[in-house]
Coordinates of C-alpha atoms in Angstrom, one line a residue:
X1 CA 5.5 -20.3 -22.4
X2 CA 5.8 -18.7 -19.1
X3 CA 3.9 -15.3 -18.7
X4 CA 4.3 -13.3 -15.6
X5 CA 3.0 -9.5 -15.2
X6 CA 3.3 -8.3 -11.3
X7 CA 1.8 -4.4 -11.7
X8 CA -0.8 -2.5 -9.5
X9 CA -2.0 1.3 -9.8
X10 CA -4.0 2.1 -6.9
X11 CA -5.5 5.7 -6.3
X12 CA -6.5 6.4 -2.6
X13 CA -6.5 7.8 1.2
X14 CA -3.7 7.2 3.5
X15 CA -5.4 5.5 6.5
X16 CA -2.7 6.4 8.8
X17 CA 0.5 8.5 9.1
X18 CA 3.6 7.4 7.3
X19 CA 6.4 5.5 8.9
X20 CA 9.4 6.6 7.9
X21 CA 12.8 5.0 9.4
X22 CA 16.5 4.2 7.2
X23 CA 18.1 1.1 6.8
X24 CA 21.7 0.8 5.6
X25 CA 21.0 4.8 5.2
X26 CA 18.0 4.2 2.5
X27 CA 14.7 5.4 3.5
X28 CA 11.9 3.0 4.0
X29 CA 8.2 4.4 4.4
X30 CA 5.6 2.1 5.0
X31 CA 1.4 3.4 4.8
X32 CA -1.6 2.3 4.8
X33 CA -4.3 3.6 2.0
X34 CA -8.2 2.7 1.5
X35 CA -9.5 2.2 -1.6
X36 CA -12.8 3.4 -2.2
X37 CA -14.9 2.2 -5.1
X38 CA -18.8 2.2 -5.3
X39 CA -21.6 -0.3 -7.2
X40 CA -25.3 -1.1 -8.0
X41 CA -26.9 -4.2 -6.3
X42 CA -29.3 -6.1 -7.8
X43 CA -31.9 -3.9 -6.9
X44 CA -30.5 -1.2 -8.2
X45 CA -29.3 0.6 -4.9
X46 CA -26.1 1.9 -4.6
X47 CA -23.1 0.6 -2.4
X48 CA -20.0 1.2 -1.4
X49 CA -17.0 -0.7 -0.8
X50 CA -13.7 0.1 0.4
X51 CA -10.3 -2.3 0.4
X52 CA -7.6 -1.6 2.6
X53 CA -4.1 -2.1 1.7
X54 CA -0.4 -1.9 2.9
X55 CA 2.5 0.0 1.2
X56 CA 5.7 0.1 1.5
X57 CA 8.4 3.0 -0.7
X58 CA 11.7 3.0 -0.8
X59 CA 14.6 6.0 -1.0
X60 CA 14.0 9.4 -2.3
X61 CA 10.2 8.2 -2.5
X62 CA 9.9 6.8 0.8
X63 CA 11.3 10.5 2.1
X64 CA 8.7 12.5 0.1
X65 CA 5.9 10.9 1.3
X66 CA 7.2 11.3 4.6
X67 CA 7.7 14.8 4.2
X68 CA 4.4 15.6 2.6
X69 CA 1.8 13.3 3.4
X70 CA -0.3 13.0 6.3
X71 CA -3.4 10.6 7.3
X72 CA -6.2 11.3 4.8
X73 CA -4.0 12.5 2.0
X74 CA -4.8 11.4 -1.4
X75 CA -2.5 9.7 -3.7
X76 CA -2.0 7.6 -6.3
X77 CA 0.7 4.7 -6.7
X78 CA 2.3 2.5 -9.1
X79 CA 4.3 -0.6 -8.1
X80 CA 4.6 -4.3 -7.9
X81 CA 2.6 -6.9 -5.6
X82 CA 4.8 -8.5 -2.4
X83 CA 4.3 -11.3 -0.5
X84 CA 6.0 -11.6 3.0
X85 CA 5.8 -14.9 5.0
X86 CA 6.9 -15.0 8.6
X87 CA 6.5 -17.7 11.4
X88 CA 4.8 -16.0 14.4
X89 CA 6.8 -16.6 17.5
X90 CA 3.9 -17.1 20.2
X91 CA 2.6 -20.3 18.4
X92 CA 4.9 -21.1 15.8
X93 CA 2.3 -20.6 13.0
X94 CA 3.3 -19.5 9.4
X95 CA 2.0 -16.2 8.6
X96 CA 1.8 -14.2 5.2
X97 CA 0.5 -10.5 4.4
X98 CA 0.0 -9.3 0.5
X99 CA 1.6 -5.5 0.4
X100 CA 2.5 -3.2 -2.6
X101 CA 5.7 -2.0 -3.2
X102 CA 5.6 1.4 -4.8
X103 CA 7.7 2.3 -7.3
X104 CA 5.8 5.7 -7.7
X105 CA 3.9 7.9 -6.0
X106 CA 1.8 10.9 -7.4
X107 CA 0.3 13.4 -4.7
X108 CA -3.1 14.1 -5.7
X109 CA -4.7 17.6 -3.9

């Protein structure tokens, strides 16, 4: 038996401004957000960590965050884990990069 389960809810900042541009006439927005989340060490002190990820939205989605986020807005998504693979064209090296496809998008503040 075969069990696959490809979710991710991720609440964060955007780290830079959304891209919006259309392809075929559908809206494509792609963002970066920072994760923030914070721990104990073993001696007890307390740390912080932050994980940086890329997302990409699509249609009606993609043009609301456009329209009403900025760097440093907060939000919270829910979508599906991506993997593209590319071959870079300087050196001919194979190249992947792990992103999140949102399939929603709740503005938080």
């Amino acid at each position: 038996m075969s069990l696959s389960y490809n979710r991710v809810i991720a609440a964060g900042n955007l780290t830079r401004e959304p891209e919006v541009k259309f392809i075929n006439e559908k809206a494509l927005c792609n963002f970066g957000m920072a994760l923030n989340s914070t721990y104990k060490d073993k001696s007890g002190e307390k740390k912080e960590d932050t994980t940086f990820i890329d997302v990409e939205a699509w249609g009606k989605t993609a043009e609301l965050i456009g329209q009403y986020l900025t760097k440093g807005s907060q939000c919270l998504i829910e979508g599906r884990l991506k993997l593209d693979t590319w071959t870079d064209a300087k050196n001919g090296d194979k190249r992947s990069k792990l992103k999140v496809v949102a399939d929603s998008v709740q503005f938080i503040g």
